[in-house]
């Protein structure tokens, strides 16, 4: 069974924010914090560009950046598939609700 990590990571780690939300925060920000905010936004942009380049490289050249699965990797995958078949896993929505409640 394949797992779509893109969906998992986007749901777990990212909340959507619009530019309107960001502009509202900037409007509330004290003037003395503008430089820090500017520097942080520049940092975010720089890292987003670097990360995008890394993902593009990985997607465009998977054979050059991927290592073959080891016997240990294959055993872990088999174990995970067995756990799924046996029902020893929780659906993402159940786990997410627990995280939202701080459980």
Backbone as JSON, one array per atom type, in Angstrom:
{
  "sequence": "XXXXXXXXXXXXXXXXXXXXXXXXXXXXXXXXXXXXXXXXXXXXXXXXXXXXXXXXXXXXXXXXXXXXXXXXXXXXXXXXXXXXXXXXXXXXXXXXXXXXXXX",
  "N": [[0.85, -1.19, 0.0], [0.69, 2.1, -0.94], [1.81, 5.18, 0.45], [0.8, 8.48, 0.56], [2.91, 10.83, 1.09], [3.07, 13.55, 0.66], [0.46, 14.56, 0.99], [0.08, 13.84, 3.67], [2.11, 15.34, 5.05], [1.37, 17.94, 4.3], [-1.12, 18.2, 5.5], [-0.53, 17.79, 8.19], [1.54, 19.61, 8.99], [1.12, 22.13, 7.86], [-0.86, 25.02, 7.75], [-3.27, 26.76, 5.96], [-2.79, 30.07, 4.93], [-3.79, 33.23, 3.91], [-2.68, 35.92, 1.76], [-4.01, 38.13, 2.57], [-4.43, 37.58, 5.29], [-1.78, 37.74, 6.18], [-1.15, 40.41, 5.57], [-2.9, 41.66, 7.34], [-1.75, 40.97, 9.79], [0.7, 42.29, 9.53], [-0.19, 44.94, 9.49], [-0.91, 45.22, 12.15], [1.45, 45.01, 13.45], [3.96, 46.37, 15.54], [5.89, 49.28, 14.72], [8.61, 49.1, 15.4], [9.21, 46.44, 15.02], [9.34, 45.92, 12.34], [11.77, 45.57, 10.85], [12.74, 43.11, 11.82], [10.62, 41.46, 11.03], [10.78, 41.74, 8.25], [13.31, 40.63, 7.75], [12.83, 38.01, 8.57], [10.84, 37.18, 6.76], [12.34, 37.32, 4.4], [14.18, 35.3, 4.96], [12.42, 33.08, 5.03], [11.56, 33.07, 2.36], [13.99, 32.63, 0.99], [14.65, 30.04, 1.92], [12.42, 28.63, 1.01], [12.82, 28.74, -1.72], [15.24, 27.34, -1.93], [14.43, 24.81, -0.9], [12.46, 24.13, -2.75], [14.04, 23.87, -5.03], [15.56, 21.65, -4.26], [13.58, 19.67, -4.06], [12.71, 19.62, -6.71], [15.01, 18.67, -7.96], [15.18, 16.12, -6.82], [12.77, 14.97, -7.76], [13.16, 15.11, -10.52], [15.46, 13.63, -10.94], [15.43, 10.88, -9.81], [16.85, 8.44, -9.72], [19.47, 9.16, -9.33], [19.51, 10.24, -6.82], [18.25, 8.54, -5.09], [18.6, 5.85, -2.84], [19.12, 2.32, -2.93], [16.71, 0.06, -1.51], [17.36, -1.36, 1.64], [17.73, -4.61, 3.21], [16.7, -4.34, 5.74], [15.04, -2.08, 5.41], [13.13, -3.17, 3.63], [12.04, -5.15, 5.26], [10.86, -3.56, 7.24], [8.92, -2.27, 5.72], [7.32, -4.47, 4.97], [6.44, -5.19, 7.54], [4.94, -2.93, 8.23], [2.93, -3.07, 6.27], [1.7, -5.44, 7.07], [0.74, -4.64, 9.57], [-1.18, -2.8, 8.73], [-2.97, -4.45, 7.3], [-3.82, -6.06, 9.44], [-5.19, -4.3, 10.96], [-3.95, -2.75, 12.89], [-3.45, -0.07, 12.95], [-4.27, 3.44, 13.05], [-6.77, 5.44, 11.53], [-5.92, 8.42, 9.72], [-7.58, 10.65, 10.28], [-8.5, 10.12, 12.87], [-6.12, 10.18, 14.36], [-5.4, 12.82, 13.87], [-7.49, 14.23, 15.13], [-6.88, 13.61, 17.78], [-4.42, 14.93, 18.01], [-5.25, 17.55, 17.69], [-6.64, 17.92, 20.04], [-4.64, 17.79, 21.82], [-3.85, 15.35, 22.78]],
  "CA": [[0.0, 0.0, 0.0], [1.5, 3.32, -1.04], [1.4, 6.28, 1.33], [1.06, 9.77, -0.07], [3.53, 11.66, 2.11], [2.78, 14.96, 0.39], [-0.81, 14.89, 1.64], [0.29, 13.73, 5.1], [2.86, 16.49, 5.54], [0.64, 19.19, 4.12], [-2.19, 18.26, 6.49], [0.01, 17.83, 9.55], [2.43, 20.71, 9.32], [0.84, 23.4, 7.23], [-2.19, 25.58, 7.73], [-3.32, 27.74, 4.88], [-2.93, 31.48, 5.29], [-3.85, 34.05, 2.71], [-1.92, 37.17, 1.83], [-4.85, 39.04, 3.37], [-4.1, 37.3, 6.69], [-0.44, 38.28, 6.47], [-1.23, 41.87, 5.57], [-3.57, 42.07, 8.59], [-0.75, 40.87, 10.85], [1.67, 43.38, 9.33], [-0.84, 46.18, 9.91], [-0.96, 45.25, 13.62], [2.8, 44.9, 13.96], [4.58, 47.64, 15.94], [6.92, 49.75, 13.78], [9.95, 48.67, 15.81], [9.38, 45.05, 14.63], [9.35, 45.79, 10.88], [13.03, 45.03, 10.34], [12.77, 41.68, 12.15], [9.64, 40.79, 10.17], [11.34, 41.74, 6.9], [14.4, 39.65, 7.71], [12.27, 36.67, 8.67], [10.2, 36.88, 5.48], [13.42, 37.05, 3.45], [14.68, 33.97, 5.33], [11.42, 32.11, 4.57], [11.6, 33.04, 0.91], [15.24, 31.99, 0.58], [14.54, 28.61, 2.2], [11.4, 28.07, 0.12], [13.47, 28.58, -3.03], [16.2, 26.23, -1.8], [13.69, 23.56, -0.74], [11.83, 23.82, -4.02], [15.1, 23.38, -5.91], [15.92, 20.3, -3.82], [12.49, 18.76, -4.46], [12.75, 19.51, -8.17], [16.13, 17.79, -8.27], [14.79, 14.77, -6.42], [11.74, 14.48, -8.65], [13.68, 15.0, -11.88], [16.57, 12.67, -11.0], [15.27, 9.97, -8.67], [17.86, 7.38, -9.7], [20.73, 9.71, -8.86], [19.43, 10.66, -5.43], [17.63, 7.5, -4.29], [19.42, 4.7, -2.51], [18.33, 1.09, -2.97], [16.18, -0.37, -0.22], [18.13, -2.4, 2.31], [16.9, -5.7, 3.74], [16.01, -3.77, 6.9], [13.97, -1.25, 4.86], [12.1, -4.05, 3.09], [11.38, -5.79, 6.41], [10.02, -2.53, 7.87], [7.76, -2.07, 4.84], [6.45, -5.65, 5.15], [5.82, -5.09, 8.87], [3.91, -1.88, 8.16], [1.82, -3.59, 5.48], [1.01, -6.42, 7.92], [0.0, -3.86, 10.57], [-2.34, -2.22, 8.05], [-3.91, -5.55, 7.05], [-4.33, -6.57, 10.72], [-5.95, -3.25, 11.64], [-3.2, -2.21, 14.03], [-3.16, 1.33, 12.68], [-5.42, 4.33, 13.21], [-6.95, 6.35, 10.38], [-5.34, 9.74, 9.91], [-8.53, 11.58, 10.9], [-8.52, 9.82, 14.31], [-4.86, 10.7, 14.9], [-5.46, 14.29, 13.78], [-8.36, 14.71, 16.21], [-6.11, 13.5, 19.03], [-3.43, 16.0, 18.02], [-5.97, 18.81, 17.88], [-7.03, 18.01, 21.45], [-3.44, 17.73, 22.64], [-3.75, 14.01, 23.37]],
  "C": [[0.89, 1.24, 0.0], [0.93, 4.4, -0.13], [1.75, 7.58, 0.63], [1.58, 10.72, 0.99], [3.26, 13.14, 1.9], [1.5, 15.38, 1.1], [-0.63, 14.86, 3.15], [0.99, 14.98, 5.65], [2.09, 17.79, 5.39], [-0.47, 19.3, 5.15], [-1.65, 18.43, 7.9], [0.69, 19.14, 9.86], [2.04, 22.08, 8.77], [-0.62, 23.79, 7.38], [-2.17, 26.66, 6.67], [-3.51, 29.14, 5.47], [-2.92, 32.27, 3.98], [-2.96, 35.28, 2.88], [-2.7, 38.19, 2.66], [-4.57, 38.85, 4.86], [-2.75, 37.9, 7.07], [-0.44, 39.8, 6.51], [-1.88, 42.38, 6.86], [-2.59, 42.01, 9.76], [0.27, 42.0, 10.74], [1.08, 44.71, 9.79], [-0.87, 46.33, 11.43], [0.43, 45.29, 14.26], [3.35, 46.27, 14.36], [5.72, 47.99, 14.98], [8.31, 49.22, 14.12], [10.23, 47.21, 15.41], [9.46, 44.84, 13.12], [10.62, 45.14, 10.34], [13.11, 43.53, 10.62], [11.81, 40.91, 11.26], [10.17, 40.68, 8.74], [12.42, 40.68, 6.77], [13.85, 38.22, 7.75], [11.57, 36.27, 7.36], [11.24, 36.59, 4.39], [14.01, 35.66, 3.69], [13.72, 32.89, 4.81], [11.47, 31.96, 3.05], [12.85, 32.31, 0.4], [15.17, 30.48, 0.78], [13.5, 27.94, 1.32], [12.01, 27.82, -1.26], [14.44, 27.4, -2.99], [15.48, 24.89, -1.72], [13.02, 23.16, -2.03], [12.85, 23.27, -5.0], [15.49, 21.94, -5.55], [14.85, 19.3, -4.23], [12.49, 18.56, -5.96], [13.86, 18.55, -8.59], [15.77, 16.34, -7.96], [13.76, 14.18, -7.38], [12.25, 14.26, -10.07], [14.77, 13.94, -12.03], [16.5, 11.65, -9.87], [16.35, 8.89, -8.6], [19.19, 7.87, -9.16], [20.69, 10.03, -7.37], [18.83, 9.59, -4.52], [18.63, 6.37, -4.04], [18.55, 3.45, -2.6], [17.86, 0.73, -1.57], [17.07, -1.47, 0.35], [17.17, -3.5, 2.76], [16.09, -5.2, 4.93], [14.84, -2.88, 6.45], [12.81, -2.11, 4.39], [11.33, -4.75, 4.21], [10.44, -4.81, 7.1], [8.77, -2.28, 7.03], [6.79, -3.24, 4.97], [5.71, -5.59, 6.48], [4.7, -4.05, 8.87], [2.7, -2.37, 7.37], [1.02, -4.61, 6.27], [0.19, -5.7, 8.99], [-1.28, -3.28, 9.96], [-3.39, -3.3, 7.84], [-4.58, -6.04, 8.33], [-5.14, -5.51, 11.49], [-5.26, -2.66, 12.84], [-2.74, -0.77, 13.79], [-4.43, 2.14, 12.86], [-5.54, 5.18, 11.96], [-6.41, 7.73, 10.72], [-6.3, 10.68, 10.62], [-8.61, 11.36, 12.41], [-7.27, 10.39, 14.98], [-4.91, 12.22, 14.94], [-6.34, 14.86, 14.88], [-7.65, 14.66, 17.56], [-5.07, 14.6, 19.13], [-4.09, 17.35, 18.28], [-6.37, 19.02, 19.33], [-5.83, 17.97, 22.39], [-3.24, 16.4, 23.31], [-2.43, 13.39, 22.99]]
}
